[in-house]
């Protein structure tokens, strides 16, 4: 049986999606700046985060200078701010006033108070691709809003992440309902 008789069509777009979008923050010339990243990938079981950053992004200046950045998971409530961060550059617009900003252990990784999940990272490695940097960040500390926990565990349904579909779809989606499963109580 060939692929076509199985109803399979070769399709070149990225279909490993949807993924939750992130607002990545960095301090650029002493001004906190945030952009939307749609392809954020955890690895080493979440000890590191990886994403690709176009070299023309304003945020890149701060990441290179301080070797730190933050990853903030916005909720649906922040869609207006997300649209601004994903379409306007800090070169032209001051995006620092969109949010209440706080700092953790790293003093140069601005985090967003209104985002329910915040992760501060230090740069472990930067991969130099033609148009992009591959940024690998080591997670230094993570924070979550207390109201997003259920019995001490992260409850993603309380976070209301914004999921972004690629593969030509390019729309935002909400997280659906949990699939009930019998399981042992492990991480
Ligand atoms: C849904 C979505 C996903 C995006 N993903 C990325 C990405 O993975 N890498 C990137 O460099 N830009 C990405 N962008 C574009 C930047 O967020 C956008 O160009 C931003 O305005 C750059 O801001 P800056 O110049 O202040 O850094 C994405 C935008 C949107 C709306």
XYZ file of C-alpha atoms and ligand atoms in Angstrom:
218
model
C 0.000 0.000 0.000
C 1.386 3.419 -0.851
C 0.921 6.637 1.130
C -1.744 8.001 -1.186
C -3.948 4.959 -0.948
C -3.758 5.436 2.828
C -5.079 8.976 2.348
C -1.705 10.509 3.247
C -0.625 13.673 1.456
C 2.889 15.048 1.696
C 2.573 18.413 3.413
C 5.561 20.632 4.018
C 4.347 22.910 6.775
C 5.122 22.532 10.470
C 2.316 20.441 11.917
C 3.785 19.827 15.333
C 1.241 22.135 16.866
C -0.619 23.676 18.624
C 1.779 24.943 21.257
C 1.139 27.497 23.992
C 2.529 30.870 23.049
C 5.034 32.598 25.313
C 5.900 36.210 25.948
C 9.681 36.332 26.150
C 11.073 39.269 28.086
C 14.510 40.874 28.110
C 16.024 44.133 29.235
C 16.987 46.153 26.173
C 18.923 49.338 26.916
C 17.429 49.254 30.430
C 13.854 49.021 29.068
C 11.913 45.759 29.556
C 10.798 44.444 26.181
C 8.530 41.516 25.310
C 7.820 39.578 22.130
C 5.592 36.621 21.266
C 7.276 33.283 20.650
C 5.151 30.581 19.085
C 7.668 27.752 18.905
C 8.939 27.300 22.447
C 10.280 23.853 23.283
C 11.225 22.448 26.694
C 13.933 19.825 26.833
C 15.934 17.913 29.453
C 12.519 17.509 31.124
C 11.986 21.251 31.409
C 15.378 22.164 32.816
C 16.032 24.024 29.549
C 13.861 25.907 27.060
C 14.664 26.346 23.396
C 13.278 28.759 20.813
C 14.284 30.438 17.610
C 14.631 34.186 17.499
C 14.964 36.147 14.285
C 18.130 38.196 14.332
C 16.198 41.343 13.543
C 14.147 41.158 16.763
C 14.715 44.027 19.186
C 14.489 41.590 22.146
C 17.611 39.857 20.838
C 19.777 42.830 21.828
C 18.886 42.386 25.497
C 19.294 38.608 25.441
C 22.785 38.944 23.986
C 23.775 41.752 26.358
C 22.613 40.255 29.668
C 22.513 36.557 28.717
C 19.178 36.334 30.551
C 15.500 36.375 29.593
C 12.075 35.450 30.935
C 9.373 33.187 29.550
C 5.855 34.212 30.528
C 2.785 32.137 29.703
C -0.089 34.555 29.100
C -3.739 33.695 29.683
C -6.518 34.456 27.206
C -7.240 37.650 29.154
C -3.993 39.099 27.803
C -4.872 38.698 24.120
C -4.803 42.454 23.409
C -1.324 42.798 24.930
C -0.204 39.617 23.136
C -1.288 41.110 19.815
C 0.804 44.220 20.468
C 3.865 42.241 21.622
C 3.626 39.992 18.556
C 3.203 42.735 15.979
C 5.065 45.840 17.183
C 8.790 46.043 17.731
C 10.385 47.548 20.817
C 12.458 49.531 18.340
C 9.342 51.623 17.593
C 7.063 51.136 20.605
C 7.706 51.038 24.342
C 6.044 47.756 25.359
C 7.186 48.006 29.001
C 4.068 49.911 30.081
C 1.730 47.117 28.913
C 2.407 45.083 32.047
C 3.283 45.284 35.701
C 6.832 43.968 35.768
C 8.706 42.112 38.500
C 12.146 40.521 38.841
C 13.259 37.320 40.539
C 16.711 35.929 41.187
C 18.092 37.255 37.921
C 17.992 41.013 37.923
C 17.861 41.388 34.159
C 14.973 39.055 33.247
C 11.772 41.142 33.448
C 8.685 39.057 34.212
C 5.004 39.851 33.696
C 2.883 39.974 36.838
C -0.377 39.480 34.883
C 0.884 36.242 33.241
C 0.029 33.220 35.436
C 3.316 31.402 34.742
C 6.753 33.039 34.765
C 10.112 31.403 34.185
C 13.476 33.118 34.529
C 16.285 31.767 32.368
C 19.954 32.307 31.817
C 21.388 31.712 28.380
C 23.155 28.355 28.154
C 23.948 28.550 24.455
C 23.106 30.535 21.350
C 23.094 28.671 18.040
C 23.952 30.866 15.086
C 21.685 30.070 12.116
C 21.476 32.294 9.046
C 18.409 34.345 9.956
C 17.750 33.028 13.416
C 19.440 32.474 16.714
C 18.575 29.242 18.460
C 18.348 30.354 22.071
C 18.830 27.727 24.744
C 17.972 28.938 28.225
C 18.611 27.166 31.508
C 15.616 27.529 33.779
C 16.738 29.270 36.959
C 13.393 29.654 38.735
C 9.706 29.314 37.872
C 6.636 30.914 39.411
C 2.904 30.286 39.167
C -0.132 32.155 40.421
C -1.471 30.401 43.509
C -4.991 30.330 42.050
C -3.755 28.129 39.171
C -3.059 25.212 41.513
C -5.484 22.435 42.461
C -4.439 20.398 45.502
C -0.900 21.733 45.168
C -0.535 20.744 41.497
C -0.508 22.932 38.432
C -3.991 22.931 36.905
C -3.608 23.982 33.263
C -7.350 24.605 32.947
C -6.963 27.443 35.436
C -4.100 28.971 33.435
C -6.133 29.403 30.217
C -3.056 29.354 27.944
C -3.311 30.648 24.382
C -2.548 27.809 21.982
C -1.237 28.644 18.538
C -1.744 26.311 15.589
C 0.705 26.379 12.686
C 0.729 24.172 9.573
C -1.083 26.910 7.653
C -3.837 27.300 10.265
C -2.234 30.175 12.220
C -5.087 30.696 14.658
C -5.250 30.761 18.421
C -7.123 28.069 20.309
C -8.262 27.456 23.857
C -7.235 24.444 25.896
C -10.008 21.847 25.835
C -11.280 19.682 28.643
C -9.149 17.108 30.434
C -9.280 13.541 29.098
C -10.210 11.373 32.087
C -7.589 8.690 32.733
C -6.907 6.168 35.449
C -3.333 6.840 36.555
C -0.854 6.490 39.365
C -0.120 9.629 41.291
C 3.201 10.539 39.679
C 4.612 13.579 37.884
C 1.818 33.806 17.207
C 3.183 34.431 16.989
C 4.321 33.659 17.085
C 5.597 34.219 16.882
N 6.715 33.428 16.994
C 7.949 33.966 16.818
C 9.114 33.156 16.965
O 9.045 31.958 17.266
N 10.335 33.771 16.764
C 10.451 35.098 16.437
O 11.583 35.594 16.274
N 9.350 35.876 16.290
C 8.114 35.353 16.494
N 6.992 36.139 16.376
C 7.134 37.555 15.955
C 7.504 38.519 17.081
O 6.761 38.287 18.267
C 7.241 39.971 16.604
O 7.919 40.225 15.395
C 7.578 41.046 17.623
O 6.902 42.238 17.278
C 9.073 41.330 17.749
O 9.263 42.277 18.774
P 10.676 42.942 19.113
O 11.243 43.493 17.829
O 10.333 44.025 20.095
O 11.561 41.875 19.703
C 5.721 35.604 16.594
C 4.564 36.396 16.524
C 3.312 35.831 16.725
C 2.077 36.701 16.669
